[in-house]
mmCIF file with all atom_site columns, C-alpha atoms in Angstrom:
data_model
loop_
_atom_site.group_PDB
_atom_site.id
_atom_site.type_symbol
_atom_site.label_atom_id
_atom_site.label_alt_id
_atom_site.label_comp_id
_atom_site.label_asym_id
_atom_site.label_entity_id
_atom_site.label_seq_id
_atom_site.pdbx_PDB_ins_code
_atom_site.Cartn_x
_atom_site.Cartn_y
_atom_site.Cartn_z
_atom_site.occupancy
_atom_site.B_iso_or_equiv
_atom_site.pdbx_formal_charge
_atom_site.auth_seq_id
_atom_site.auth_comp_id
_atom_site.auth_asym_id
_atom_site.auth_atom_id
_atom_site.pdbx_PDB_model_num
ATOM 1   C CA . UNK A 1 1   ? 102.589 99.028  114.605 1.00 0.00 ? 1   UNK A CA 1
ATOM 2   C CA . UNK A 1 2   ? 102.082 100.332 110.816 1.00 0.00 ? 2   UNK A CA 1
ATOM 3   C CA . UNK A 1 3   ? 100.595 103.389 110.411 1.00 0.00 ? 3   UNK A CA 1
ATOM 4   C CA . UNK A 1 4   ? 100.552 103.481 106.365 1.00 0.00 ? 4   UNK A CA 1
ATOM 5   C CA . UNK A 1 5   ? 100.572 101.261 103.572 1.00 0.00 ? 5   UNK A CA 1
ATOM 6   C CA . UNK A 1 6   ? 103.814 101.097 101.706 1.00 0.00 ? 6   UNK A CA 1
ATOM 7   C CA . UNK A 1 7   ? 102.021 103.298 98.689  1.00 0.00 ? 7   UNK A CA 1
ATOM 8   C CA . UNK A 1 8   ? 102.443 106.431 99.725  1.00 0.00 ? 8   UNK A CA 1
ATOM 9   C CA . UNK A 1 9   ? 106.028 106.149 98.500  1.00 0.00 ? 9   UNK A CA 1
ATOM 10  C CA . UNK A 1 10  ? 105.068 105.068 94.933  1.00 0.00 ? 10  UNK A CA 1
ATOM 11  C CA . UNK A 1 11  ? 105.367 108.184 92.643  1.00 0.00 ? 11  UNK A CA 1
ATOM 12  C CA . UNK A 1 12  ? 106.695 110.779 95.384  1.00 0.00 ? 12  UNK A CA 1
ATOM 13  C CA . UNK A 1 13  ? 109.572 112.079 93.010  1.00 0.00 ? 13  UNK A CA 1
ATOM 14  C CA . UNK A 1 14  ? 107.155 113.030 89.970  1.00 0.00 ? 14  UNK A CA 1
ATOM 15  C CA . UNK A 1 15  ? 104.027 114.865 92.044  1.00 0.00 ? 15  UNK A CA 1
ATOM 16  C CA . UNK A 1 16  ? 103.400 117.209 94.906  1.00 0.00 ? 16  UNK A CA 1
ATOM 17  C CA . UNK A 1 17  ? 100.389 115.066 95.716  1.00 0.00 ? 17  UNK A CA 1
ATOM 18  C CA . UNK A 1 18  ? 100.427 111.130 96.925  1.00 0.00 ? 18  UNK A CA 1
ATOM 19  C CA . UNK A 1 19  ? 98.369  108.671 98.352  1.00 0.00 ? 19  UNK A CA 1
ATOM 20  C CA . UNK A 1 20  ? 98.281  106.595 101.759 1.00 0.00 ? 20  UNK A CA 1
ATOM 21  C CA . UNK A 1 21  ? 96.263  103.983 102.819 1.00 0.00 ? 21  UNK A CA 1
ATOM 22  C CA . UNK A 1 22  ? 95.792  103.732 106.825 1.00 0.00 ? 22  UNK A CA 1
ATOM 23  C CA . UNK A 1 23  ? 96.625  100.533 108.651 1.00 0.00 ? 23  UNK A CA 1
ATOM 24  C CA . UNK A 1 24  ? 96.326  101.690 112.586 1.00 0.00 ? 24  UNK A CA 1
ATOM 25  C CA . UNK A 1 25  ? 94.278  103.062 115.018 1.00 0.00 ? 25  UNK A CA 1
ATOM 26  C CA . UNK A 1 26  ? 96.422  105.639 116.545 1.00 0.00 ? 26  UNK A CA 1
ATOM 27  C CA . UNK A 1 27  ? 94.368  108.290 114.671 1.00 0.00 ? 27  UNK A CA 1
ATOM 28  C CA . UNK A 1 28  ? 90.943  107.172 116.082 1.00 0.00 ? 28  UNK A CA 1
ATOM 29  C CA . UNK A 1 29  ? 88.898  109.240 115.700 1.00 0.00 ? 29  UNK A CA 1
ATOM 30  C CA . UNK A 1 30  ? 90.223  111.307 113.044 1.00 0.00 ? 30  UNK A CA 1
ATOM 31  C CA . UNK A 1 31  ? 91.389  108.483 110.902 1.00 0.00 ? 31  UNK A CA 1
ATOM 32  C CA . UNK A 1 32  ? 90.384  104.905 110.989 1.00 0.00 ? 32  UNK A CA 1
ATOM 33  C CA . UNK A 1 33  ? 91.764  101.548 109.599 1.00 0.00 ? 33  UNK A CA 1
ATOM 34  C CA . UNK A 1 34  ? 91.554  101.500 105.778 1.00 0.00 ? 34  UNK A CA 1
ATOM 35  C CA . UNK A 1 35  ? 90.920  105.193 105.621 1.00 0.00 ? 35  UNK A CA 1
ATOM 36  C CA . UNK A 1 36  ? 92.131  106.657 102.303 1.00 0.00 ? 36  UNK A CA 1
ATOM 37  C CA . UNK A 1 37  ? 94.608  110.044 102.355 1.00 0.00 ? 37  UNK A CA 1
ATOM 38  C CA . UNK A 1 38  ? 95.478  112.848 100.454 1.00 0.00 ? 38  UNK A CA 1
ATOM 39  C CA . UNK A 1 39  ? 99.102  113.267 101.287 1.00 0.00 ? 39  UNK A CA 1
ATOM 40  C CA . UNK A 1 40  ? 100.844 116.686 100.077 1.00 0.00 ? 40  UNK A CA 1
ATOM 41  C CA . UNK A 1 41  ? 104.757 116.414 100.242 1.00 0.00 ? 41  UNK A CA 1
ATOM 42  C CA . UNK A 1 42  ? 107.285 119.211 101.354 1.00 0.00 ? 42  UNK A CA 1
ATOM 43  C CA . UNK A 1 43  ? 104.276 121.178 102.778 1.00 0.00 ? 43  UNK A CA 1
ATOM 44  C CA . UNK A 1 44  ? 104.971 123.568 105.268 1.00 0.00 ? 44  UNK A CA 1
ATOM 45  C CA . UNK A 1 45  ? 103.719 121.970 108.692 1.00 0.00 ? 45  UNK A CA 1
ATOM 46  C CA . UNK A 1 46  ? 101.833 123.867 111.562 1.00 0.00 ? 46  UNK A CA 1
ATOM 47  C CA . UNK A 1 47  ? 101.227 123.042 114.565 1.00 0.00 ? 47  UNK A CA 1
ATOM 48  C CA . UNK A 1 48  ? 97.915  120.610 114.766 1.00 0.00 ? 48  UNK A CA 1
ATOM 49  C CA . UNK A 1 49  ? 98.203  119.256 110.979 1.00 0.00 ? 49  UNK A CA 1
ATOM 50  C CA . UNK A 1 50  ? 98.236  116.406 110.786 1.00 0.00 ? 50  UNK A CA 1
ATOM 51  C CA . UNK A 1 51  ? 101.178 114.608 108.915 1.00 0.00 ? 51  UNK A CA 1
ATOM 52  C CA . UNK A 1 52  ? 103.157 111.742 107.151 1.00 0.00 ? 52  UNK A CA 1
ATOM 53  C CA . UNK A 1 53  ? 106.520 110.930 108.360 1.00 0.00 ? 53  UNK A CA 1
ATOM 54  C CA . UNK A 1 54  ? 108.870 108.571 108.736 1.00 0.00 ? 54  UNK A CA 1
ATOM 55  C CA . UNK A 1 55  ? 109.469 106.452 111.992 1.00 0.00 ? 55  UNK A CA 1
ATOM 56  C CA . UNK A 1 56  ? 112.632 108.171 113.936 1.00 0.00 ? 56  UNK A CA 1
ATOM 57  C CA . UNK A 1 57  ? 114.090 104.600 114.534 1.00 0.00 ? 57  UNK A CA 1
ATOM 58  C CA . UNK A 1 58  ? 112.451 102.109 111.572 1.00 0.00 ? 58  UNK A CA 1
ATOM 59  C CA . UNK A 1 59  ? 113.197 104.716 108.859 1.00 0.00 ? 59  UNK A CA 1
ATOM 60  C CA . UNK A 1 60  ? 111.142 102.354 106.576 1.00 0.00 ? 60  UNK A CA 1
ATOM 61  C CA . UNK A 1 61  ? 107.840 102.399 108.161 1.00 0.00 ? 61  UNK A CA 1
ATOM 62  C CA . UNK A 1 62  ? 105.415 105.457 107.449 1.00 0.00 ? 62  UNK A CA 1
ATOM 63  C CA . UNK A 1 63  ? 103.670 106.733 110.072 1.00 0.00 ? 63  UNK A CA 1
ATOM 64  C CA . UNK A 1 64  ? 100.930 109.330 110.448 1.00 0.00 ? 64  UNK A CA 1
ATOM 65  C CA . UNK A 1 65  ? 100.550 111.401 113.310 1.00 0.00 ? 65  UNK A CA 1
ATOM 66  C CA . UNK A 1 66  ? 99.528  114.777 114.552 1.00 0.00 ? 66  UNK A CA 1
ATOM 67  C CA . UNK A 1 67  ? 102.496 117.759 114.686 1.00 0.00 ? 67  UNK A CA 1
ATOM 68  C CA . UNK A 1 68  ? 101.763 119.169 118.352 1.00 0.00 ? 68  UNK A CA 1
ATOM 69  C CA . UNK A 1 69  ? 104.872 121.894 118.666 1.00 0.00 ? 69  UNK A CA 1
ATOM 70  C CA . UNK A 1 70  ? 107.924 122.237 117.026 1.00 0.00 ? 70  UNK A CA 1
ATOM 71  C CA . UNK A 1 71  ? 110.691 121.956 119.420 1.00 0.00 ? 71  UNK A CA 1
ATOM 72  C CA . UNK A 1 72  ? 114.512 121.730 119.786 1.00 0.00 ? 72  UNK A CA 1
ATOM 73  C CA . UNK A 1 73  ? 115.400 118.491 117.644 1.00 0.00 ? 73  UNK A CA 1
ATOM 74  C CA . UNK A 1 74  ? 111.989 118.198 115.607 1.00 0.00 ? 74  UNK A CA 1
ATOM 75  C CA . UNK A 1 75  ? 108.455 118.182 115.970 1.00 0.00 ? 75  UNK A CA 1
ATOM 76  C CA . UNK A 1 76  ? 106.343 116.581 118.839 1.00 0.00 ? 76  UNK A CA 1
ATOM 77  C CA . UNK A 1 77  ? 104.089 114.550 117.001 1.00 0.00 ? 77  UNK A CA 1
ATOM 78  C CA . UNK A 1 78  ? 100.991 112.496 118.807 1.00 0.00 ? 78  UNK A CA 1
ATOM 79  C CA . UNK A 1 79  ? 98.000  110.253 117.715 1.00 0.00 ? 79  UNK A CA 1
ATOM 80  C CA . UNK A 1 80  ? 94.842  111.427 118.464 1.00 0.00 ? 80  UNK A CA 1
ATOM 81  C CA . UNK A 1 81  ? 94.284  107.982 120.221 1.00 0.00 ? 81  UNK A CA 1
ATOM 82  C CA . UNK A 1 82  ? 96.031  108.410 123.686 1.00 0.00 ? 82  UNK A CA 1
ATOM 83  C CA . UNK A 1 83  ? 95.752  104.452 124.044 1.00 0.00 ? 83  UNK A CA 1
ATOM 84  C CA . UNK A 1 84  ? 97.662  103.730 120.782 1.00 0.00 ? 84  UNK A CA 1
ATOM 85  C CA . UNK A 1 85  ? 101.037 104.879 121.696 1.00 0.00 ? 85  UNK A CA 1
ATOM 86  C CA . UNK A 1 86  ? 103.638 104.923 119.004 1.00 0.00 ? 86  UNK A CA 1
ATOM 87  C CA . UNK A 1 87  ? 104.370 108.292 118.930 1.00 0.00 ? 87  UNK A CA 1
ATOM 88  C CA . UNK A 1 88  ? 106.772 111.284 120.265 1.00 0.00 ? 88  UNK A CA 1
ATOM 89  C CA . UNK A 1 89  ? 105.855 109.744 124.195 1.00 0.00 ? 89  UNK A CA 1
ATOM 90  C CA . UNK A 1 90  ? 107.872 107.011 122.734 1.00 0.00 ? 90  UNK A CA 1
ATOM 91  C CA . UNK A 1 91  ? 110.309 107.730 120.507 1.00 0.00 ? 91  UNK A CA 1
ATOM 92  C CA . UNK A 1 92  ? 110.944 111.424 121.347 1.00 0.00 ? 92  UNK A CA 1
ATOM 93  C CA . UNK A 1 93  ? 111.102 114.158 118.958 1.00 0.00 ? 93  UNK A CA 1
ATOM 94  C CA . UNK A 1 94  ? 110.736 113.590 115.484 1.00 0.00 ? 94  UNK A CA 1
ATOM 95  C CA . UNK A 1 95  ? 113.638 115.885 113.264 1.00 0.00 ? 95  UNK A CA 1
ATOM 96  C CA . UNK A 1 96  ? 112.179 117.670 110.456 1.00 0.00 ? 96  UNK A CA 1
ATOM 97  C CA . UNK A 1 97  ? 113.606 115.405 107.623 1.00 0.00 ? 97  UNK A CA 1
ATOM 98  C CA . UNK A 1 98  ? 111.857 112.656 108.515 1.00 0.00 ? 98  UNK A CA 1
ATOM 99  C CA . UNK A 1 99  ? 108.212 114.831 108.230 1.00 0.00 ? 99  UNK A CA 1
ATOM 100 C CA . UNK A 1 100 ? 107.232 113.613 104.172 1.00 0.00 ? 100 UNK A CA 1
ATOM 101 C CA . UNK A 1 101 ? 104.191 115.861 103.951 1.00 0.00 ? 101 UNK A CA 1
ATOM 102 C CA . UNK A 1 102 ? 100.186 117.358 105.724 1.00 0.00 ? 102 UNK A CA 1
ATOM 103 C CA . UNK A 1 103 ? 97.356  115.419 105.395 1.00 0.00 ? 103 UNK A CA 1
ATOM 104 C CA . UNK A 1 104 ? 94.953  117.405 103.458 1.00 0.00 ? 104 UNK A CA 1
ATOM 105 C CA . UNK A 1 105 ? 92.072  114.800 102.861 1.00 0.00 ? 105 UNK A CA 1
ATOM 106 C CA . UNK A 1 106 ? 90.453  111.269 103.640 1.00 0.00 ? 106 UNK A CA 1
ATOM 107 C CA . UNK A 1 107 ? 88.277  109.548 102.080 1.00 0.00 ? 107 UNK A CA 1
ATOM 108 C CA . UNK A 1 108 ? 86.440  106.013 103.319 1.00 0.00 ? 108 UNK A CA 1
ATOM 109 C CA . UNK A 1 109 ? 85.813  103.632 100.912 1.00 0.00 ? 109 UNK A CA 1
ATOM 110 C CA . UNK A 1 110 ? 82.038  101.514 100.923 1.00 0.00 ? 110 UNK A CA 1
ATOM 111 C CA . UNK A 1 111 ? 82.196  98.526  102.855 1.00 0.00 ? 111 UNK A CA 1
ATOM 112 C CA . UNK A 1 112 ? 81.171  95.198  101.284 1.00 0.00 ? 112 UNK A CA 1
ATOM 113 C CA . UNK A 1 113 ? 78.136  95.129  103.998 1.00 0.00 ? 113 UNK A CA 1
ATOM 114 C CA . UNK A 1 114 ? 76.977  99.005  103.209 1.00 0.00 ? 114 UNK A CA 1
ATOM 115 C CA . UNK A 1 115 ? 74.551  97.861  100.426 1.00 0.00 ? 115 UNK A CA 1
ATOM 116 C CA . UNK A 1 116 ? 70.801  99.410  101.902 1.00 0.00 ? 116 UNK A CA 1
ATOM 117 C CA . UNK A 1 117 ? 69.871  102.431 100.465 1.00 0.00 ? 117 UNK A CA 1
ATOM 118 C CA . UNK A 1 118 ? 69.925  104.478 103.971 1.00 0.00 ? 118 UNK A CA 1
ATOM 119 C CA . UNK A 1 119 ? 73.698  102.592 104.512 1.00 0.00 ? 119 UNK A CA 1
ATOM 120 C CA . UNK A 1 120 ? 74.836  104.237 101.385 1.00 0.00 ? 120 UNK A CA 1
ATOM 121 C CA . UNK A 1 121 ? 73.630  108.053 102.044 1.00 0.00 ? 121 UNK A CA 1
ATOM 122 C CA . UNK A 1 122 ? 74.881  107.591 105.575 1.00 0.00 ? 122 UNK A CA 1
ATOM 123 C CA . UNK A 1 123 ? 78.494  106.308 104.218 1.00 0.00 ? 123 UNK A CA 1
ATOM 124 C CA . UNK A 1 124 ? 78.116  108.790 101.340 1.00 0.00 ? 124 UNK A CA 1
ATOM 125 C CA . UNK A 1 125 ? 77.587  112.361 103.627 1.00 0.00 ? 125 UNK A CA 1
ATOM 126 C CA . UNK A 1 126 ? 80.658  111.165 105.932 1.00 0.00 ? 126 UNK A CA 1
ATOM 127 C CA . UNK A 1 127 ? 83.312  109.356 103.256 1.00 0.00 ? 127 UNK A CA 1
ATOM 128 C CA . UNK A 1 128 ? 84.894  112.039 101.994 1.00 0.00 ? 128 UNK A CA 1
ATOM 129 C CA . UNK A 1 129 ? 86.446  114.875 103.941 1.00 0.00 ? 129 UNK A CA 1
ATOM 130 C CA . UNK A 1 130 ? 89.136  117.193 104.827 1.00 0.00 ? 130 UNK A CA 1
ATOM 131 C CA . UNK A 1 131 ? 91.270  116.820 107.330 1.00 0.00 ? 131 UNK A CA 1
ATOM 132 C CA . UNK A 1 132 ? 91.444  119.456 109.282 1.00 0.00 ? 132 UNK A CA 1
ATOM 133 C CA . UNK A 1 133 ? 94.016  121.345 111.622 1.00 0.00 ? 133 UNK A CA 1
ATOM 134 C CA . UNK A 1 134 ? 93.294  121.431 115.208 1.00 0.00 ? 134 UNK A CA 1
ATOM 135 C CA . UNK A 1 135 ? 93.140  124.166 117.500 1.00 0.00 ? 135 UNK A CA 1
ATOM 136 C CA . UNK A 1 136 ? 94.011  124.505 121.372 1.00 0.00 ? 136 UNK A CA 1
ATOM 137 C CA . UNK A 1 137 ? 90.400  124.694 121.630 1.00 0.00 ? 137 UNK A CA 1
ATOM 138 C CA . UNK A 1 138 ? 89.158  121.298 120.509 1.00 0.00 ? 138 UNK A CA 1
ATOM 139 C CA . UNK A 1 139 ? 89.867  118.210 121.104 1.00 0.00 ? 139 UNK A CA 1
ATOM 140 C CA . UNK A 1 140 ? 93.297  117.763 120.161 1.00 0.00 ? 140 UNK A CA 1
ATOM 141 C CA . UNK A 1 141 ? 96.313  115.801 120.685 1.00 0.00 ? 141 UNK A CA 1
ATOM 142 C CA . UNK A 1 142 ? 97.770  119.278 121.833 1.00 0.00 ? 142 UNK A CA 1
ATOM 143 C CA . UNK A 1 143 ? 95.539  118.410 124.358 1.00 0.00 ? 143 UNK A CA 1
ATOM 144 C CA . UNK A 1 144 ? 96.861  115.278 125.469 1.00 0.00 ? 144 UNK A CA 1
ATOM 145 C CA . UNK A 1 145 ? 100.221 116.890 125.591 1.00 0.00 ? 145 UNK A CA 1
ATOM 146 C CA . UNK A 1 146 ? 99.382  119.633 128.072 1.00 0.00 ? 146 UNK A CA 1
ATOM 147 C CA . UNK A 1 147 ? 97.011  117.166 130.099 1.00 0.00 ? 147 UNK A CA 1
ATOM 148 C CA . UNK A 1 148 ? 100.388 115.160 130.858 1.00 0.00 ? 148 UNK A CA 1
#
């Protein structure tokens, strides 16, 4: 269950700033398959940011998920698809070494069949965007987590 290209690993050690590819839907609808990221690394994390780790118990598979709390052990990290799985429901809490870096933007590239004019100023108002913290008031993963 992948969550990220392999990429977002390339370059870490000279820049801040990398970038991730997503290959899984446990971020629908936030994120979707093939979505582009802006990954900053060593960023402080918050509660509701979403964020680039590694998998507690396949160290070499990037994941991205959304930090709910931080708790004793790590952070409680959830997609924002509750039929997914693959997250802290799973696997527990996630210690803070393993968190790489916050989301801070996605972008989603033109698909082959977006040619028509009206296809490319729909794809071009929604591509790019940031992603955004949530709050206890929207509809969040927190959400899931207090729901269960």
């Amino acid at each position: 269950m992948p969550e990220l290209s392999q990429e977002t690993e390339r370059g870490r050690g000279a820049a801040p700033f990398g970038l991730a590819e997503v290959t899984g839907p446990s971020m629908v609808p936030t994120l979707y398959q093939g979505d582009q990221l802006l990954v900053r690394y060593g960023a402080r994390v918050r509660a509701g940011d979403v964020v680039v780790l590694r998998h507690p118990f396949q160290q070499d598979l990037l994941v991205v998920k959304r930090a709910v709390e931080l708790r004793e052990g790590g952070w409680w990290v959830l997609g924002d698809n509750a039929y997914a799985g693959g997250d802290s429901t799973d696997y527990g809490t996630v210690p803070e070494e393993l968190i790489l870096g916050r989301v801070l933007f996605r972008w989603r590239p033109l698909r082959p069949g977006q040619r028509s004019p009206l296809a490319v100023v729909r794809w071009a108002l929604s591509a790019a965007r940031p992603v955004l913290s949530s709050d206890r008031s929207g509809r969040a993963a927190s959400w899931r987590l207090r729901a269960r």
